[in-house]
Amino acid sequence: QSVLTQPPSVSAAPGQKVSISCSGSSSNIGNNYVSWYQQFPGTAPKLLIYDNNKRPSGIPDRFSGSKSGTSATLGITGLQSGDEADYYCGTWDSSLSAGWVFGGGTKLTVL
Amino acid sequence: EVQLVESGGGLVKPGESLRLSCAASGFTFSTHSMNWVRQAPGKGLEWVSSISSTSSTTYYADSVRGRFTISRDNAKKSLYLRMRSLRAEDTAVYYCARDFAYGIDVWGQGTTVTVSS
């Protein structure tokens, strides 16, 4: 059971927009920045969003992040077949057992 | 090129030990906190441990605290994970990963640890 809750899967057609939610608590999302990662099978995760809504260089602006309270959302517009991957949210948890926490991952299917 | 390369994975029996290494290149290693993150077969990401840039602070997941030890050698630009009393549930791909702002921006290719009798 992951500390952060994500939907197991989402799907949408090419060109459409999709949102992936990430729910946490006051000890993690509520008081820390959220990051998002994209992972293709057999490869390492790749940073898509950091500090809630910032994109590293090279990440297209089709990817966006937002945070409100204890939840965060990854948005992807203009879906492409190459976006089909697993997506994870992550943040620091400031509880007694401090450390990084991740969501269980969301499988994005481009129909 | 910024790069992290893990090594040291392998097949071990339950109760045995293993030491993972991560060689960093292309950036100032000594200024970044570093992490180990693992991924069991078919599962999601699980954070294992973090160490500050000067080794002054370390953090561990409850599942490994007391069995795993994270360390670093800034002169050698290397990160380590000493794993003892390994269990079947420690079987995973272990990634070395660099902290950046409030994210993890550089990941190694991973090294596979299999714990099986």
mmCIF file of C-alpha atoms in Angstrom:
data_model
loop_
_atom_site.group_PDB
_atom_site.id
_atom_site.type_symbol
_atom_site.label_atom_id
_atom_site.label_comp_id
_atom_site.label_asym_id
_atom_site.label_seq_id
_atom_site.Cartn_x
_atom_site.Cartn_y
_atom_site.Cartn_z
ATOM 1 C CA GLN A 1 0.000 0.000 0.000
ATOM 2 C CA SER A 2 1.614 3.249 -1.169
ATOM 3 C CA VAL A 3 1.575 6.386 0.984
ATOM 4 C CA LEU A 4 0.405 8.442 -2.000
ATOM 5 C CA THR A 5 -2.715 7.325 -3.863
ATOM 6 C CA GLN A 6 -2.902 7.318 -7.651
ATOM 7 C CA PRO A 7 -5.439 5.718 -9.984
ATOM 8 C CA PRO A 8 -4.041 2.429 -11.355
ATOM 9 C CA SER A 9 -4.813 3.382 -14.920
ATOM 10 C CA VAL A 10 -6.074 6.159 -17.177
ATOM 11 C CA SER A 11 -6.680 6.231 -20.903
ATOM 12 C CA ALA A 12 -7.470 8.721 -23.616
ATOM 13 C CA ALA A 13 -7.277 9.062 -27.369
ATOM 14 C CA PRO A 14 -4.391 10.680 -29.253
ATOM 15 C CA GLY A 15 -4.595 14.462 -29.170
ATOM 16 C CA GLN A 16 -6.764 14.481 -26.073
ATOM 17 C CA LYS A 17 -5.915 15.626 -22.544
ATOM 18 C CA VAL A 18 -5.561 13.425 -19.489
ATOM 19 C CA SER A 19 -5.127 14.173 -15.789
ATOM 20 C CA ILE A 20 -3.529 11.898 -13.209
ATOM 21 C CA SER A 21 -4.298 12.555 -9.565
ATOM 22 C CA CYS A 22 -2.104 11.981 -6.532
ATOM 23 C CA SER A 23 -3.543 12.144 -3.039
ATOM 24 C CA GLY A 24 -1.568 12.348 0.183
ATOM 25 C CA SER A 25 -1.688 13.944 3.601
ATOM 26 C CA SER A 26 -0.466 16.937 5.561
ATOM 27 C CA SER A 27 2.844 15.238 6.360
ATOM 28 C CA ASN A 28 3.747 14.825 2.710
ATOM 29 C CA ILE A 29 1.957 16.637 -0.133
ATOM 30 C CA GLY A 30 0.350 19.119 2.219
ATOM 31 C CA ASN A 31 3.690 20.545 3.322
ATOM 32 C CA ASN A 32 6.181 19.594 0.645
ATOM 33 C CA TYR A 33 6.731 19.963 -3.073
ATOM 34 C CA VAL A 34 5.520 17.279 -5.472
ATOM 35 C CA SER A 35 7.415 15.759 -8.385
ATOM 36 C CA TRP A 36 6.265 13.506 -11.213
ATOM 37 C CA TYR A 37 8.113 10.751 -13.072
ATOM 38 C CA GLN A 38 7.574 8.902 -16.329
ATOM 39 C CA GLN A 39 8.786 5.328 -16.698
ATOM 40 C CA PHE A 40 8.818 3.075 -19.737
ATOM 41 C CA PRO A 41 9.113 -0.714 -19.264
ATOM 42 C CA GLY A 42 12.639 -1.811 -18.474
ATOM 43 C CA THR A 43 14.006 1.702 -18.102
ATOM 44 C CA ALA A 44 14.751 4.091 -15.243
ATOM 45 C CA PRO A 45 12.212 6.735 -14.235
ATOM 46 C CA LYS A 46 12.532 10.196 -15.772
ATOM 47 C CA LEU A 47 11.743 13.457 -13.992
ATOM 48 C CA LEU A 48 8.844 15.285 -15.636
ATOM 49 C CA ILE A 49 7.819 17.853 -13.024
ATOM 50 C CA TYR A 50 9.527 19.128 -9.867
ATOM 51 C CA ASP A 51 8.602 21.738 -7.265
ATOM 52 C CA ASN A 52 4.903 21.070 -7.999
ATOM 53 C CA ASN A 53 4.852 22.672 -11.431
ATOM 54 C CA LYS A 54 8.334 23.193 -12.877
ATOM 55 C CA ARG A 55 9.606 21.320 -15.915
ATOM 56 C CA PRO A 56 13.258 20.306 -16.352
ATOM 57 C CA SER A 57 14.817 21.430 -19.590
ATOM 58 C CA GLY A 58 13.753 19.239 -22.457
ATOM 59 C CA ILE A 59 10.332 18.371 -21.055
ATOM 60 C CA PRO A 60 7.635 19.723 -23.402
ATOM 61 C CA ASP A 61 4.995 22.090 -22.083
ATOM 62 C CA ARG A 62 2.361 19.451 -22.865
ATOM 63 C CA PHE A 63 3.217 18.224 -19.364
ATOM 64 C CA SER A 64 2.053 20.315 -16.416
ATOM 65 C CA GLY A 65 1.753 19.923 -12.666
ATOM 66 C CA SER A 66 -0.399 21.485 -9.996
ATOM 67 C CA LYS A 67 -1.000 21.092 -6.281
ATOM 68 C CA SER A 68 -3.858 21.978 -4.001
ATOM 69 C CA GLY A 69 -3.879 21.102 -0.328
ATOM 70 C CA THR A 70 -2.966 17.455 0.039
ATOM 71 C CA SER A 71 -3.468 16.523 -3.607
ATOM 72 C CA ALA A 72 -1.548 17.024 -6.816
ATOM 73 C CA THR A 73 -2.324 16.539 -10.475
ATOM 74 C CA LEU A 74 -0.262 15.799 -13.566
ATOM 75 C CA GLY A 75 -1.796 17.024 -16.805
ATOM 76 C CA ILE A 76 -0.806 15.861 -20.256
ATOM 77 C CA THR A 77 -2.249 17.571 -23.325
ATOM 78 C CA GLY A 78 -1.988 16.627 -26.985
ATOM 79 C CA LEU A 79 -1.566 12.952 -26.126
ATOM 80 C CA GLN A 80 0.813 10.965 -28.300
ATOM 81 C CA SER A 81 1.355 7.232 -28.551
ATOM 82 C CA GLY A 82 4.826 7.784 -27.140
ATOM 83 C CA ASP A 83 3.308 9.038 -23.880
ATOM 84 C CA GLU A 84 2.092 5.544 -23.065
ATOM 85 C CA ALA A 85 4.003 4.734 -19.884
ATOM 86 C CA ASP A 86 3.753 4.494 -16.113
ATOM 87 C CA TYR A 87 3.582 7.764 -14.170
ATOM 88 C CA TYR A 88 4.522 8.219 -10.517
ATOM 89 C CA CYS A 89 4.095 11.108 -8.121
ATOM 90 C CA GLY A 90 6.582 11.617 -5.330
ATOM 91 C CA THR A 91 7.260 13.927 -2.432
ATOM 92 C CA TRP A 92 9.114 14.123 0.875
ATOM 93 C CA ASP A 93 7.248 12.920 3.937
ATOM 94 C CA SER A 94 8.076 14.875 7.077
ATOM 95 C CA SER A 95 6.598 12.405 9.563
ATOM 96 C CA LEU A 96 8.643 10.494 12.173
ATOM 97 C CA SER A 97 9.697 8.094 9.432
ATOM 98 C CA ALA A 98 10.914 10.885 7.171
ATOM 99 C CA GLY A 99 11.778 10.071 3.604
ATOM 100 C CA TRP A 100 10.642 10.091 0.019
ATOM 101 C CA VAL A 101 7.235 8.596 -0.688
ATOM 102 C CA PHE A 102 5.820 7.634 -4.056
ATOM 103 C CA GLY A 103 2.421 6.867 -5.453
ATOM 104 C CA GLY A 104 1.657 3.366 -6.656
ATOM 105 C CA GLY A 105 1.901 4.462 -10.261
ATOM 106 C CA THR A 106 -0.613 5.079 -13.028
ATOM 107 C CA LYS A 107 -0.509 3.254 -16.338
ATOM 108 C CA LEU A 108 -1.409 5.630 -19.162
ATOM 109 C CA THR A 109 -2.885 3.998 -22.234
ATOM 110 C CA VAL A 110 -3.210 6.013 -25.430
ATOM 111 C CA LEU A 111 -6.162 4.468 -27.231
ATOM 112 C CA GLU B 1 27.283 14.033 -19.544
ATOM 113 C CA VAL B 2 25.632 13.645 -16.145
ATOM 114 C CA GLN B 3 25.640 9.950 -15.310
ATOM 115 C CA LEU B 4 25.090 7.493 -12.481
ATOM 116 C CA VAL B 5 26.234 3.893 -12.891
ATOM 117 C CA GLU B 6 25.277 1.250 -10.352
ATOM 118 C CA SER B 7 27.073 -2.023 -9.753
ATOM 119 C CA GLY B 8 27.212 -4.817 -7.226
ATOM 120 C CA GLY B 9 23.851 -6.498 -7.729
ATOM 121 C CA GLY B 10 23.473 -10.234 -7.958
ATOM 122 C CA LEU B 11 21.874 -13.406 -6.658
ATOM 123 C CA VAL B 12 22.202 -14.035 -2.934
ATOM 124 C CA LYS B 13 20.557 -16.337 -0.398
ATOM 125 C CA PRO B 14 18.282 -15.097 2.373
ATOM 126 C CA GLY B 15 20.308 -13.780 5.288
ATOM 127 C CA GLU B 16 23.336 -12.924 3.174
ATOM 128 C CA SER B 17 24.858 -9.502 2.535
ATOM 129 C CA LEU B 18 25.581 -7.399 -0.528
ATOM 130 C CA ARG B 19 27.137 -4.009 -1.201
ATOM 131 C CA LEU B 20 25.901 -1.815 -4.021
ATOM 132 C CA SER B 21 27.995 0.980 -5.505
ATOM 133 C CA CYS B 22 27.090 3.950 -7.653
ATOM 134 C CA ALA B 23 29.688 5.914 -9.633
ATOM 135 C CA ALA B 24 28.783 9.499 -10.458
ATOM 136 C CA SER B 25 30.204 11.594 -13.282
ATOM 137 C CA GLY B 26 29.510 14.826 -15.122
ATOM 138 C CA PHE B 27 28.443 16.891 -12.102
ATOM 139 C CA THR B 28 29.672 18.116 -8.719
ATOM 140 C CA PHE B 29 28.776 15.040 -6.693
ATOM 141 C CA SER B 30 29.677 16.610 -3.344
ATOM 142 C CA THR B 31 26.910 19.217 -3.555
ATOM 143 C CA HIS B 32 23.955 16.867 -3.989
ATOM 144 C CA SER B 33 21.998 14.696 -1.614
ATOM 145 C CA MET B 34 21.684 11.178 -3.014
ATOM 146 C CA ASN B 35 19.169 8.365 -2.805
ATOM 147 C CA TRP B 36 18.613 4.677 -3.360
ATOM 148 C CA VAL B 37 15.210 3.788 -4.789
ATOM 149 C CA ARG B 38 14.143 0.238 -5.606
ATOM 150 C CA GLN B 39 11.494 -1.386 -7.739
ATOM 151 C CA ALA B 40 10.368 -4.961 -7.172
ATOM 152 C CA PRO B 41 9.368 -6.970 -10.265
ATOM 153 C CA GLY B 42 6.086 -5.636 -11.609
ATOM 154 C CA LYS B 43 5.723 -3.167 -8.734
ATOM 155 C CA GLY B 44 6.048 0.569 -8.215
ATOM 156 C CA LEU B 45 8.884 2.716 -6.944
ATOM 157 C CA GLU B 46 9.944 2.342 -3.317
ATOM 158 C CA TRP B 47 12.357 4.775 -1.697
ATOM 159 C CA VAL B 48 15.058 2.990 0.325
ATOM 160 C CA SER B 49 17.476 5.560 1.745
ATOM 161 C CA SER B 50 18.872 9.078 1.409
ATOM 162 C CA ILE B 51 22.119 10.741 2.438
ATOM 163 C CA SER B 52 22.940 14.437 2.589
ATOM 164 C CA SER B 53 25.781 15.963 0.596
ATOM 165 C CA THR B 54 28.184 15.891 3.550
ATOM 166 C CA SER B 55 26.963 12.544 4.973
ATOM 167 C CA SER B 56 25.778 14.387 8.086
ATOM 168 C CA THR B 57 22.213 13.124 7.718
ATOM 169 C CA THR B 58 20.865 9.775 6.600
ATOM 170 C CA TYR B 59 17.330 8.498 6.258
ATOM 171 C CA TYR B 60 15.977 4.985 5.853
ATOM 172 C CA ALA B 61 12.681 3.386 4.945
ATOM 173 C CA ASP B 62 11.177 1.434 7.838
ATOM 174 C CA SER B 63 11.468 -1.748 5.747
ATOM 175 C CA VAL B 64 15.286 -1.554 5.672
ATOM 176 C CA ARG B 65 16.237 0.399 8.804
ATOM 177 C CA GLY B 66 18.749 -1.534 10.856
ATOM 178 C CA ARG B 67 19.692 -3.814 7.939
ATOM 179 C CA PHE B 68 20.870 -1.360 5.256
ATOM 180 C CA THR B 69 23.521 1.351 5.546
ATOM 181 C CA ILE B 70 23.953 4.193 3.075
ATOM 182 C CA SER B 71 27.285 5.954 2.708
ATOM 183 C CA ARG B 72 29.217 8.062 0.236
ATOM 184 C CA ASP B 73 32.763 9.032 -0.649
ATOM 185 C CA ASN B 74 32.769 12.488 -2.194
ATOM 186 C CA ALA B 75 36.442 12.221 -3.160
ATOM 187 C CA LYS B 76 35.625 9.117 -5.198
ATOM 188 C CA LYS B 77 32.260 10.498 -6.384
ATOM 189 C CA SER B 78 30.620 7.317 -5.200
ATOM 190 C CA LEU B 79 27.495 6.272 -3.320
ATOM 191 C CA TYR B 80 27.118 2.947 -1.530
ATOM 192 C CA LEU B 81 24.431 0.780 -0.010
ATOM 193 C CA ARG B 82 25.462 -1.949 2.380
ATOM 194 C CA MET B 83 22.672 -4.516 2.648
ATOM 195 C CA ARG B 84 22.643 -7.156 5.397
ATOM 196 C CA SER B 85 20.185 -9.880 6.420
ATOM 197 C CA LEU B 86 18.655 -9.824 2.967
ATOM 198 C CA ARG B 87 15.118 -11.136 2.536
ATOM 199 C CA ALA B 88 13.136 -12.332 -0.451
ATOM 200 C CA GLU B 89 11.157 -9.099 -0.330
ATOM 201 C CA ASP B 90 14.365 -7.119 -0.969
ATOM 202 C CA THR B 91 14.439 -8.543 -4.492
ATOM 203 C CA ALA B 92 14.291 -5.548 -6.830
ATOM 204 C CA VAL B 93 16.083 -3.299 -9.253
ATOM 205 C CA TYR B 94 18.004 -0.767 -7.161
ATOM 206 C CA TYR B 95 18.433 2.716 -8.604
ATOM 207 C CA CYS B 96 20.948 5.316 -7.503
ATOM 208 C CA ALA B 97 19.342 8.752 -7.877
ATOM 209 C CA ARG B 98 20.307 12.406 -7.433
ATOM 210 C CA ASP B 99 18.305 15.000 -5.536
ATOM 211 C CA PHE B 100 17.573 18.232 -7.393
ATOM 212 C CA ALA B 101 15.522 21.029 -5.857
ATOM 213 C CA TYR B 102 12.445 19.104 -4.709
ATOM 214 C CA GLY B 103 12.714 16.227 -7.129
ATOM 215 C CA ILE B 104 14.977 13.399 -8.209
ATOM 216 C CA ASP B 105 16.411 14.428 -11.542
ATOM 217 C CA VAL B 106 19.085 11.879 -12.422
ATOM 218 C CA TRP B 107 18.654 8.119 -12.184
ATOM 219 C CA GLY B 108 21.097 5.326 -12.883
ATOM 220 C CA GLN B 109 20.206 2.381 -15.076
ATOM 221 C CA GLY B 110 19.700 0.201 -12.015
ATOM 222 C CA THR B 111 21.298 -2.956 -10.664
ATOM 223 C CA THR B 112 19.296 -6.107 -9.963
ATOM 224 C CA VAL B 113 19.314 -7.785 -6.573
ATOM 225 C CA THR B 114 17.721 -11.220 -6.297
ATOM 226 C CA VAL B 115 17.325 -12.885 -2.915
ATOM 227 C CA SER B 116 16.448 -16.537 -3.284
ATOM 228 C CA SER B 117 17.455 -19.859 -1.826
#
